[in-house]
PDB file of C-alpha atoms and ligand atoms in Angstrom:
ATOM      1  CA  UNK G   1     -15.314 -38.711   7.181  1.00  0.00           C
ATOM      2  CA  UNK G   2     -13.988 -38.035   3.733  1.00  0.00           C
ATOM      3  CA  UNK G   3     -15.819 -35.882   1.433  1.00  0.00           C
ATOM      4  CA  UNK G   4     -16.990 -37.155  -1.337  1.00  0.00           C
ATOM      5  CA  UNK G   5     -15.647 -37.022  -4.606  1.00  0.00           C
ATOM      6  CA  UNK G   6     -17.202 -36.748  -7.710  1.00  0.00           C
ATOM      7  CA  UNK G   7     -16.325 -38.505 -11.197  1.00  0.00           C
ATOM      8  CA  UNK G   8     -18.717 -37.903 -14.028  1.00  0.00           C
ATOM      9  CA  UNK G   9     -18.337 -40.049 -17.523  1.00  0.00           C
ATOM     10  CA  UNK G  10     -20.026 -39.351 -20.472  1.00  0.00           C
ATOM     11  CA  UNK G  11     -22.352 -42.836 -20.350  1.00  0.00           C
ATOM     12  CA  UNK G  12     -22.407 -46.175 -18.362  1.00  0.00           C
ATOM     13  CA  UNK G  13     -19.985 -48.601 -20.578  1.00  0.00           C
ATOM     14  CA  UNK G  14     -17.226 -45.505 -20.305  1.00  0.00           C
ATOM     15  CA  UNK G  15     -17.940 -45.314 -16.268  1.00  0.00           C
ATOM     16  CA  UNK G  16     -17.774 -48.978 -15.803  1.00  0.00           C
ATOM     17  CA  UNK G  17     -14.373 -49.160 -18.290  1.00  0.00           C
ATOM     18  CA  UNK G  18     -12.729 -46.291 -16.341  1.00  0.00           C
ATOM     19  CA  UNK G  19     -13.811 -47.752 -12.548  1.00  0.00           C
ATOM     20  CA  UNK G  20     -12.697 -50.683 -14.340  1.00  0.00           C
ATOM     21  CA  UNK G  21      -9.000 -49.219 -15.094  1.00  0.00           C
ATOM     22  CA  UNK G  22      -9.336 -47.259 -11.925  1.00  0.00           C
ATOM     23  CA  UNK G  23      -9.544 -50.221  -9.864  1.00  0.00           C
ATOM     24  CA  UNK G  24      -6.724 -52.554 -11.001  1.00  0.00           C
ATOM     25  CA  UNK G  25      -4.550 -49.664 -10.508  1.00  0.00           C
ATOM     26  CA  UNK G  26      -5.451 -49.339  -6.778  1.00  0.00           C
ATOM     27  CA  UNK G  27      -4.946 -53.295  -6.717  1.00  0.00           C
ATOM     28  CA  UNK G  28      -1.662 -53.556  -8.249  1.00  0.00           C
ATOM     29  CA  UNK G  29      -0.610 -49.836  -6.050  1.00  0.00           C
ATOM     30  CA  UNK G  30      -2.116 -52.039  -2.809  1.00  0.00           C
ATOM     31  CA  UNK G  31       0.087 -55.132  -4.404  1.00  0.00           C
ATOM     32  CA  UNK G  32       3.296 -53.221  -4.165  1.00  0.00           C
ATOM     33  CA  UNK G  33       2.979 -51.684  -1.052  1.00  0.00           C
ATOM     34  CA  UNK G  34       1.582 -54.304   0.904  1.00  0.00           C
ATOM     35  CA  UNK G  35       1.613 -57.410  -0.625  1.00  0.00           C
ATOM     36  CA  UNK G  36      -1.712 -58.118  -0.855  1.00  0.00           C
ATOM     37  CA  UNK G  37      -5.120 -56.132  -1.611  1.00  0.00           C
ATOM     38  CA  UNK G  38      -8.689 -56.389   0.077  1.00  0.00           C
ATOM     39  CA  UNK G  39     -11.468 -55.534  -2.309  1.00  0.00           C
ATOM     40  CA  UNK G  40     -15.432 -55.347  -1.678  1.00  0.00           C
ATOM     41  CA  UNK G  41     -17.251 -56.187  -4.927  1.00  0.00           C
ATOM     42  CA  UNK G  42     -21.332 -55.694  -4.903  1.00  0.00           C
ATOM     43  CA  UNK G  43     -23.996 -56.689  -7.259  1.00  0.00           C
ATOM     44  CA  UNK G  44     -26.073 -55.118  -9.637  1.00  0.00           C
ATOM     45  CA  UNK G  45     -25.865 -53.493 -13.106  1.00  0.00           C
ATOM     46  CA  UNK G  46     -23.135 -51.490 -12.448  1.00  0.00           C
ATOM     47  CA  UNK G  47     -21.125 -53.232 -10.715  1.00  0.00           C
ATOM     48  CA  UNK G  48     -20.999 -56.331 -12.159  1.00  0.00           C
ATOM     49  CA  UNK G  49     -20.864 -54.128 -15.365  1.00  0.00           C
ATOM     50  CA  UNK G  50     -17.205 -52.552 -13.638  1.00  0.00           C
ATOM     51  CA  UNK G  51     -16.083 -56.404 -13.571  1.00  0.00           C
ATOM     52  CA  UNK G  52     -16.955 -57.210 -17.070  1.00  0.00           C
ATOM     53  CA  UNK G  53     -15.435 -54.295 -18.374  1.00  0.00           C
ATOM     54  CA  UNK G  54     -12.063 -55.286 -15.811  1.00  0.00           C
ATOM     55  CA  UNK G  55     -12.244 -58.964 -17.458  1.00  0.00           C
ATOM     56  CA  UNK G  56     -11.977 -57.519 -20.850  1.00  0.00           C
ATOM     57  CA  UNK G  57      -9.035 -54.509 -19.579  1.00  0.00           C
ATOM     58  CA  UNK G  58      -5.898 -55.214 -21.304  1.00  0.00           C
ATOM     59  CA  UNK G  59      -4.022 -54.549 -17.883  1.00  0.00           C
ATOM     60  CA  UNK G  60      -6.280 -56.985 -16.243  1.00  0.00           C
ATOM     61  CA  UNK G  61      -3.563 -59.554 -15.535  1.00  0.00           C
ATOM     62  CA  UNK G  62      -0.537 -56.853 -14.059  1.00  0.00           C
ATOM     63  CA  UNK G  63      -2.938 -57.762 -10.714  1.00  0.00           C
ATOM     64  CA  UNK G  64      -1.714 -60.716  -9.301  1.00  0.00           C
ATOM     65  CA  UNK G  65      -4.844 -62.251  -8.492  1.00  0.00           C
ATOM     66  CA  UNK G  66      -3.110 -65.016  -6.572  1.00  0.00           C
ATOM     67  CA  UNK G  67      -2.646 -62.064  -4.073  1.00  0.00           C
ATOM     68  CA  UNK G  68      -5.950 -60.627  -3.963  1.00  0.00           C
ATOM     69  CA  UNK G  69      -8.851 -60.972  -0.926  1.00  0.00           C
ATOM     70  CA  UNK G  70     -12.642 -60.413  -2.235  1.00  0.00           C
ATOM     71  CA  UNK G  71     -15.527 -60.027  -0.082  1.00  0.00           C
ATOM     72  CA  UNK G  72     -19.050 -58.819  -0.830  1.00  0.00           C
ATOM     73  CA  UNK G  73     -21.284 -55.581   0.482  1.00  0.00           C
ATOM     74  CA  UNK G  74     -23.952 -57.528   0.285  1.00  0.00           C
ATOM     75  CA  UNK G  75     -25.872 -61.070  -1.153  1.00  0.00           C
ATOM     76  CA  UNK G  76     -28.958 -62.631  -2.229  1.00  0.00           C
ATOM     77  CA  UNK G  77     -29.646 -64.975   0.836  1.00  0.00           C
ATOM     78  CA  UNK G  78     -30.187 -67.656  -2.103  1.00  0.00           C
ATOM     79  CA  UNK G  79     -29.051 -71.529  -2.322  1.00  0.00           C
ATOM     80  CA  UNK G  80     -25.317 -71.907  -4.159  1.00  0.00           C
ATOM     81  CA  UNK G  81     -24.937 -71.141  -7.655  1.00  0.00           C
ATOM     82  CA  UNK G  82     -28.393 -69.637  -7.650  1.00  0.00           C
ATOM     83  CA  UNK G  83     -28.346 -67.564 -11.003  1.00  0.00           C
ATOM     84  CA  UNK G  84     -29.844 -63.929  -8.558  1.00  0.00           C
ATOM     85  CA  UNK G  85     -26.929 -64.926  -6.518  1.00  0.00           C
ATOM     86  CA  UNK G  86     -24.199 -61.883  -6.015  1.00  0.00           C
ATOM     87  CA  UNK G  87     -21.401 -64.338  -6.171  1.00  0.00           C
ATOM     88  CA  UNK G  88     -22.995 -66.079  -9.082  1.00  0.00           C
ATOM     89  CA  UNK G  89     -23.031 -63.048 -11.018  1.00  0.00           C
ATOM     90  CA  UNK G  90     -19.434 -62.100 -10.100  1.00  0.00           C
ATOM     91  CA  UNK G  91     -18.163 -65.317 -11.394  1.00  0.00           C
ATOM     92  CA  UNK G  92     -20.026 -65.332 -14.917  1.00  0.00           C
ATOM     93  CA  UNK G  93     -18.667 -61.412 -15.289  1.00  0.00           C
ATOM     94  CA  UNK G  94     -15.227 -62.567 -14.357  1.00  0.00           C
ATOM     95  CA  UNK G  95     -14.116 -64.279 -11.426  1.00  0.00           C
ATOM     96  CA  UNK G  96     -14.151 -67.801 -13.021  1.00  0.00           C
ATOM     97  CA  UNK G  97     -11.611 -66.015 -15.840  1.00  0.00           C
ATOM     98  CA  UNK G  98      -8.763 -65.376 -13.735  1.00  0.00           C
ATOM     99  CA  UNK G  99      -6.452 -67.083 -11.484  1.00  0.00           C
ATOM    100  CA  UNK G 100      -7.804 -66.247  -7.516  1.00  0.00           C
ATOM    101  CA  UNK G 101      -6.763 -67.985  -4.744  1.00  0.00           C
ATOM    102  CA  UNK G 102     -10.062 -69.878  -3.450  1.00  0.00           C
ATOM    103  CA  UNK G 103      -9.309 -69.421   0.131  1.00  0.00           C
ATOM    104  CA  UNK G 104      -9.292 -65.417  -0.345  1.00  0.00           C
ATOM    105  CA  UNK G 105     -12.628 -65.259  -2.400  1.00  0.00           C
ATOM    106  CA  UNK G 106     -14.829 -65.201   0.765  1.00  0.00           C
ATOM    107  CA  UNK G 107     -18.355 -65.740  -0.290  1.00  0.00           C
ATOM    108  CA  UNK G 108     -21.959 -64.796   1.897  1.00  0.00           C
ATOM    109  CA  UNK G 109     -23.405 -67.939   3.142  1.00  0.00           C
ATOM    110  CA  UNK G 110     -25.557 -69.581   0.524  1.00  0.00           C
ATOM    111  CA  UNK G 111     -29.549 -70.695   2.220  1.00  0.00           C
ATOM    112  CA  UNK G 112     -28.429 -74.066   1.307  1.00  0.00           C
ATOM    113  CA  UNK G 113     -25.615 -73.841   3.256  1.00  0.00           C
ATOM    114  CA  UNK G 114     -24.978 -75.029   6.830  1.00  0.00           C
ATOM    115  CA  UNK G 115     -27.313 -71.862   7.999  1.00  0.00           C
ATOM    116  CA  UNK G 116     -29.934 -73.230   6.257  1.00  0.00           C
ATOM    117  CA  UNK G 117     -32.738 -70.773   6.797  1.00  0.00           C
ATOM    118  CA  UNK G 118     -30.958 -68.850   9.468  1.00  0.00           C
ATOM    119  CA  UNK G 119     -30.196 -65.848   7.757  1.00  0.00           C
ATOM    120  CA  UNK G 120     -29.179 -64.182  11.513  1.00  0.00           C
ATOM    121  CA  UNK G 121     -26.356 -67.101  12.295  1.00  0.00           C
ATOM    122  CA  UNK G 122     -25.395 -66.794   8.830  1.00  0.00           C
ATOM    123  CA  UNK G 123     -24.775 -63.098   8.984  1.00  0.00           C
ATOM    124  CA  UNK G 124     -22.653 -63.961  12.625  1.00  0.00           C
ATOM    125  CA  UNK G 125     -20.934 -65.906  10.845  1.00  0.00           C
ATOM    126  CA  UNK G 126     -19.800 -63.783   7.422  1.00  0.00           C
ATOM    127  CA  UNK G 127     -18.768 -61.286  10.892  1.00  0.00           C
ATOM    128  CA  UNK G 128     -16.344 -64.257  12.087  1.00  0.00           C
ATOM    129  CA  UNK G 129     -14.765 -64.773   9.379  1.00  0.00           C
ATOM    130  CA  UNK G 130     -14.240 -60.649   9.095  1.00  0.00           C
ATOM    131  CA  UNK G 131     -12.936 -60.683  12.481  1.00  0.00           C
ATOM    132  CA  UNK G 132     -11.016 -63.469  11.523  1.00  0.00           C
ATOM    133  CA  UNK G 133      -9.021 -61.457   8.392  1.00  0.00           C
ATOM    134  CA  UNK G 134      -8.823 -58.324  10.367  1.00  0.00           C
ATOM    135  CA  UNK G 135      -5.307 -57.894  11.760  1.00  0.00           C
ATOM    136  CA  UNK G 136      -4.134 -56.075  15.183  1.00  0.00           C
ATOM    137  CA  UNK G 137      -3.438 -53.204  12.422  1.00  0.00           C
ATOM    138  CA  UNK G 138      -6.763 -53.327  11.673  1.00  0.00           C
ATOM    139  CA  UNK G 139      -7.836 -51.526  15.150  1.00  0.00           C
ATOM    140  CA  UNK G 140     -11.488 -53.244  14.659  1.00  0.00           C
ATOM    141  CA  UNK G 141     -13.243 -56.440  13.618  1.00  0.00           C
ATOM    142  CA  UNK G 142     -13.314 -55.822   9.951  1.00  0.00           C
ATOM    143  CA  UNK G 143     -10.135 -55.782   7.725  1.00  0.00           C
ATOM    144  CA  UNK G 144      -9.205 -52.509   6.158  1.00  0.00           C
ATOM    145  CA  UNK G 145     -10.514 -52.971   2.857  1.00  0.00           C
ATOM    146  CA  UNK G 146      -8.605 -51.189   0.223  1.00  0.00           C
ATOM    147  CA  UNK G 147     -11.833 -49.989  -1.852  1.00  0.00           C
ATOM    148  CA  UNK G 148     -14.923 -51.155  -1.248  1.00  0.00           C
ATOM    149  CA  UNK G 149     -17.579 -50.305  -3.898  1.00  0.00           C
ATOM    150  CA  UNK G 150     -21.427 -49.865  -3.607  1.00  0.00           C
ATOM    151  CA  UNK G 151     -24.017 -49.714  -6.275  1.00  0.00           C
ATOM    152  CA  UNK G 152     -26.730 -47.102  -5.859  1.00  0.00           C
ATOM    153  CA  UNK G 153     -30.063 -48.168  -5.832  1.00  0.00           C
ATOM    154  CA  UNK G 154     -33.091 -45.398  -7.229  1.00  0.00           C
ATOM    155  CA  UNK G 155     -34.212 -45.332  -3.759  1.00  0.00           C
ATOM    156  CA  UNK G 156     -30.818 -44.608  -2.242  1.00  0.00           C
ATOM    157  CA  UNK G 157     -29.985 -48.159  -0.912  1.00  0.00           C
ATOM    158  CA  UNK G 158     -26.917 -49.181  -0.594  1.00  0.00           C
ATOM    159  CA  UNK G 159     -25.958 -52.878  -0.394  1.00  0.00           C
ATOM    160  CA  UNK G 160     -28.918 -54.348   1.393  1.00  0.00           C
ATOM    161  CA  UNK G 161     -29.256 -51.405   3.609  1.00  0.00           C
ATOM    162  CA  UNK G 162     -32.282 -50.105   2.852  1.00  0.00           C
ATOM    163  CA  UNK G 163     -34.011 -46.120   3.378  1.00  0.00           C
ATOM    164  CA  UNK G 164     -35.935 -46.576   7.102  1.00  0.00           C
ATOM    165  CA  UNK G 165     -35.259 -50.306   7.866  1.00  0.00           C
ATOM    166  CA  UNK G 166     -33.508 -51.876  10.592  1.00  0.00           C
ATOM    167  CA  UNK G 167     -30.149 -52.857   9.046  1.00  0.00           C
ATOM    168  CA  UNK G 168     -29.194 -49.056   8.132  1.00  0.00           C
ATOM    169  CA  UNK G 169     -30.049 -48.267  11.720  1.00  0.00           C
ATOM    170  CA  UNK G 170     -27.444 -50.205  13.203  1.00  0.00           C
ATOM    171  CA  UNK G 171     -24.198 -48.942  14.809  1.00  0.00           C
ATOM    172  CA  UNK G 172     -22.458 -52.287  16.200  1.00  0.00           C
ATOM    173  CA  UNK G 173     -22.601 -55.177  14.267  1.00  0.00           C
ATOM    174  CA  UNK G 174     -20.991 -55.589  10.715  1.00  0.00           C
ATOM    175  CA  UNK G 175     -23.143 -57.529   8.881  1.00  0.00           C
ATOM    176  CA  UNK G 176     -26.544 -58.231   9.808  1.00  0.00           C
ATOM    177  CA  UNK G 177     -29.531 -60.334   8.165  1.00  0.00           C
ATOM    178  CA  UNK G 178     -32.346 -58.182   6.218  1.00  0.00           C
ATOM    179  CA  UNK G 179     -35.913 -59.239   6.075  1.00  0.00           C
ATOM    180  CA  UNK G 180     -38.644 -57.833   3.880  1.00  0.00           C
ATOM    181  CA  UNK G 181     -36.399 -56.056   1.571  1.00  0.00           C
ATOM    182  CA  UNK G 182     -38.166 -53.731  -1.586  1.00  0.00           C
ATOM    183  CA  UNK G 183     -35.803 -54.857  -3.989  1.00  0.00           C
ATOM    184  CA  UNK G 184     -35.969 -58.536  -4.304  1.00  0.00           C
ATOM    185  CA  UNK G 185     -34.831 -61.488  -3.144  1.00  0.00           C
ATOM    186  CA  UNK G 186     -36.806 -60.027   0.137  1.00  0.00           C
ATOM    187  CA  UNK G 187     -33.654 -61.931   2.275  1.00  0.00           C
ATOM    188  CA  UNK G 188     -30.371 -60.844   2.480  1.00  0.00           C
ATOM    189  CA  UNK G 189     -27.077 -60.574   4.331  1.00  0.00           C
ATOM    190  CA  UNK G 190     -25.750 -57.022   4.366  1.00  0.00           C
ATOM    191  CA  UNK G 191     -22.675 -55.298   5.779  1.00  0.00           C
ATOM    192  CA  UNK G 192     -23.684 -52.366   7.946  1.00  0.00           C
ATOM    193  CA  UNK G 193     -22.868 -48.988   8.046  1.00  0.00           C
ATOM    194  CA  UNK G 194     -19.900 -49.391  10.854  1.00  0.00           C
ATOM    195  CA  UNK G 195     -18.403 -52.126   8.126  1.00  0.00           C
ATOM    196  CA  UNK G 196     -18.630 -50.392   5.047  1.00  0.00           C
ATOM    197  CA  UNK G 197     -16.735 -47.025   6.815  1.00  0.00           C
ATOM    198  CA  UNK G 198     -13.843 -49.074   7.686  1.00  0.00           C
ATOM    199  CA  UNK G 199     -12.810 -49.021   4.338  1.00  0.00           C
ATOM    200  CA  UNK G 200     -10.302 -47.155   3.229  1.00  0.00           C
ATOM    201  CA  UNK G 201     -12.363 -46.242  -0.200  1.00  0.00           C
ATOM    202  CA  UNK G 202     -15.885 -46.197  -0.589  1.00  0.00           C
ATOM    203  CA  UNK G 203     -16.114 -46.140  -4.415  1.00  0.00           C
ATOM    204  CA  UNK G 204     -20.164 -46.054  -5.448  1.00  0.00           C
ATOM    205  CA  UNK G 205     -21.156 -46.849  -8.759  1.00  0.00           C
ATOM    206  CA  UNK G 206     -24.126 -45.191 -10.208  1.00  0.00           C
ATOM    207  CA  UNK G 207     -25.816 -44.606 -13.965  1.00  0.00           C
ATOM    208  CA  UNK G 208     -28.607 -43.982 -15.784  1.00  0.00           C
ATOM    209  CA  UNK G 209     -31.547 -41.755 -15.310  1.00  0.00           C
ATOM    210  CA  UNK G 210     -33.466 -43.166 -13.110  1.00  0.00           C
ATOM    211  CA  UNK G 211     -30.384 -43.108 -10.316  1.00  0.00           C
ATOM    212  CA  UNK G 212     -30.439 -39.001 -10.734  1.00  0.00           C
ATOM    213  CA  UNK G 213     -33.009 -38.473  -8.214  1.00  0.00           C
ATOM    214  CA  UNK G 214     -30.830 -40.586  -5.366  1.00  0.00           C
ATOM    215  CA  UNK G 215     -27.761 -39.414  -6.038  1.00  0.00           C
ATOM    216  CA  UNK G 216     -29.018 -35.788  -5.738  1.00  0.00           C
ATOM    217  CA  UNK G 217     -30.774 -36.747  -2.577  1.00  0.00           C
ATOM    218  CA  UNK G 218     -27.818 -38.608  -1.585  1.00  0.00           C
ATOM    219  CA  UNK G 219     -25.394 -35.798  -2.043  1.00  0.00           C
ATOM    220  CA  UNK G 220     -27.701 -32.479  -0.424  1.00  0.00           C
ATOM    221  CA  UNK G 221     -27.279 -33.946   2.841  1.00  0.00           C
ATOM    222  CA  UNK G 222     -30.255 -35.724   3.756  1.00  0.00           C
ATOM    223  CA  UNK G 223     -29.374 -38.736   6.816  1.00  0.00           C
ATOM    224  CA  UNK G 224     -28.362 -41.800   6.181  1.00  0.00           C
ATOM    225  CA  UNK G 225     -31.774 -43.228   7.149  1.00  0.00           C
ATOM    226  CA  UNK G 226     -33.584 -41.840   4.685  1.00  0.00           C
ATOM    227  CA  UNK G 227     -30.786 -42.074   2.185  1.00  0.00           C
ATOM    228  CA  UNK G 228     -28.690 -44.937   3.240  1.00  0.00           C
ATOM    229  CA  UNK G 229     -26.041 -44.082   0.459  1.00  0.00           C
ATOM    230  CA  UNK G 230     -25.133 -40.759   2.238  1.00  0.00           C
ATOM    231  CA  UNK G 231     -23.593 -42.668   4.906  1.00  0.00           C
ATOM    232  CA  UNK G 232     -21.008 -44.834   2.866  1.00  0.00           C
ATOM    233  CA  UNK G 233     -17.815 -43.211   3.112  1.00  0.00           C
ATOM    234  CA  UNK G 234     -14.182 -43.790   3.500  1.00  0.00           C
ATOM    235  CA  UNK G 235     -11.412 -43.133   5.768  1.00  0.00           C
ATOM    236  CA  UNK G 236      -9.603 -41.390   3.401  1.00  0.00           C
ATOM    237  CA  UNK G 237     -11.959 -41.342   0.181  1.00  0.00           C
ATOM    238  CA  UNK G 238     -15.527 -41.536  -0.725  1.00  0.00           C
ATOM    239  CA  UNK G 239     -15.841 -41.225  -4.812  1.00  0.00           C
ATOM    240  CA  UNK G 240     -18.779 -40.937  -6.413  1.00  0.00           C
ATOM    241  CA  UNK G 241     -18.158 -42.531 -10.388  1.00  0.00           C
ATOM    242  CA  UNK G 242     -21.277 -41.506 -12.287  1.00  0.00           C
ATOM    243  CA  UNK G 243     -22.478 -40.998 -15.667  1.00  0.00           C
ATOM    244  CA  UNK G 244     -24.133 -38.023 -17.189  1.00  0.00           C
ATOM    245  CA  UNK G 245     -27.862 -39.134 -16.817  1.00  0.00           C
ATOM    246  CA  UNK G 246     -26.851 -39.848 -13.023  1.00  0.00           C
ATOM    247  CA  UNK G 247     -25.275 -36.992 -12.036  1.00  0.00           C
ATOM    248  CA  UNK G 248     -28.269 -35.129 -14.136  1.00  0.00           C
ATOM    249  CA  UNK G 249     -29.899 -33.175 -11.562  1.00  0.00           C
ATOM    250  CA  UNK G 250     -26.572 -32.326  -9.217  1.00  0.00           C
ATOM    251  CA  UNK G 251     -26.486 -28.868  -8.334  1.00  0.00           C
ATOM    252  CA  UNK G 252     -23.798 -27.500 -10.595  1.00  0.00           C
ATOM    253  CA  UNK G 253     -22.361 -26.466  -7.876  1.00  0.00           C
ATOM    254  CA  UNK G 254     -21.424 -29.956  -7.292  1.00  0.00           C
ATOM    255  CA  UNK G 255     -20.383 -30.685 -10.391  1.00  0.00           C
ATOM    256  CA  UNK G 256     -16.523 -31.961 -10.480  1.00  0.00           C
ATOM    257  CA  UNK G 257     -14.466 -29.122 -12.516  1.00  0.00           C
ATOM    258  CA  UNK G 258     -13.905 -30.963 -15.559  1.00  0.00           C
ATOM    259  CA  UNK G 259     -17.576 -31.528 -15.848  1.00  0.00           C
ATOM    260  CA  UNK G 260     -18.043 -27.707 -15.918  1.00  0.00           C
TER     261      UNK G 260
HETATM  262  O1  6PG T   1     -28.273 -57.611  -4.247  1.00  0.00           O
HETATM  263  C1  6PG T   1     -28.380 -55.801  -5.077  1.00  0.00           C
HETATM  264  O2  6PG T   1     -28.561 -55.685  -6.235  1.00  0.00           O
HETATM  265  C2  6PG T   1     -26.912 -54.989  -4.725  1.00  0.00           C
HETATM  266  O3  6PG T   1     -26.124 -55.131  -3.781  1.00  0.00           O
HETATM  267  C3  6PG T   1     -27.232 -53.723  -4.889  1.00  0.00           C
HETATM  268  O4  6PG T   1     -27.337 -52.790  -3.523  1.00  0.00           O
HETATM  269  C4  6PG T   1     -27.160 -53.094  -6.066  1.00  0.00           C
HETATM  270  O5  6PG T   1     -26.102 -52.827  -5.743  1.00  0.00           O
HETATM  271  C5  6PG T   1     -28.235 -51.957  -5.849  1.00  0.00           C
HETATM  272  O6  6PG T   1     -29.344 -52.001  -5.750  1.00  0.00           O
HETATM  273  C6  6PG T   1     -27.826 -51.329  -7.573  1.00  0.00           C
HETATM  274  O7  6PG T   1     -28.167 -52.078  -8.777  1.00  0.00           O
HETATM  275  P1  6PG T   1     -27.781 -52.094 -10.501  1.00  0.00           P
HETATM  276  O8  6PG T   1     -26.470 -51.532 -10.222  1.00  0.00           O
HETATM  277  O9  6PG T   1     -28.729 -53.187 -10.673  1.00  0.00           O
HETATM  278  O10 6PG T   1     -29.150 -50.415 -10.418  1.00  0.00           O
END
């Protein structure tokens, strides 16, 4: 378990731009050392804000887009192309503007796809896709993601893992169906904490004063069932990318020195 590292930026725009620059470098380095990179995207305003900042970044095309695997941490279980799907919003923010290899863009199933209303079957299918992509060196049922990004909800949820609900308690499966999510829409597909923790690096994105309580709670020792963000950590790095408003309720001892 990697100890959380915090970086606090002036505001959410700068946080998105700095996180985008950080992601470009991470992808370029992974591609230089291993020939490809694997990144898990998140939905929500901060996740999509990062993608939009990346689309506008001058260094954007230092990335070899044809050697990038994209996965999702969660998806709203809606028809393909629905404007509320995380995949739709990621396409609008970045994906449609760059020459990705479509075979390497792993969107989660849509509700008008082969599994219909059976969101558990959709989750099992995505878990199988992850296992197929996990090479022998991954010693697990998911590929070793270079970076897995997560927005943080005001209730400390990450992906579609909400406090106290069954999905956050899952310890075996890597992908589950979610019913009755408090954040609409109610039906979702989500990676579980075991899958999240297979990533080399987990980056948690939180901006705005509405996240300050969640950030303080998740970083103050609250358990992962009550605060799912507290259970989101990478094998070698856990990075919280915050703006000053979201960091406002942190004890000063947790503030990074540069922000003191
Ligand atoms: O499907 C979703 O809604 C997201 O995956 C969800 O986990 C999101 O990242 C958080 O709710 C934060 O969203 P904001 O960044 O918009 O606050």
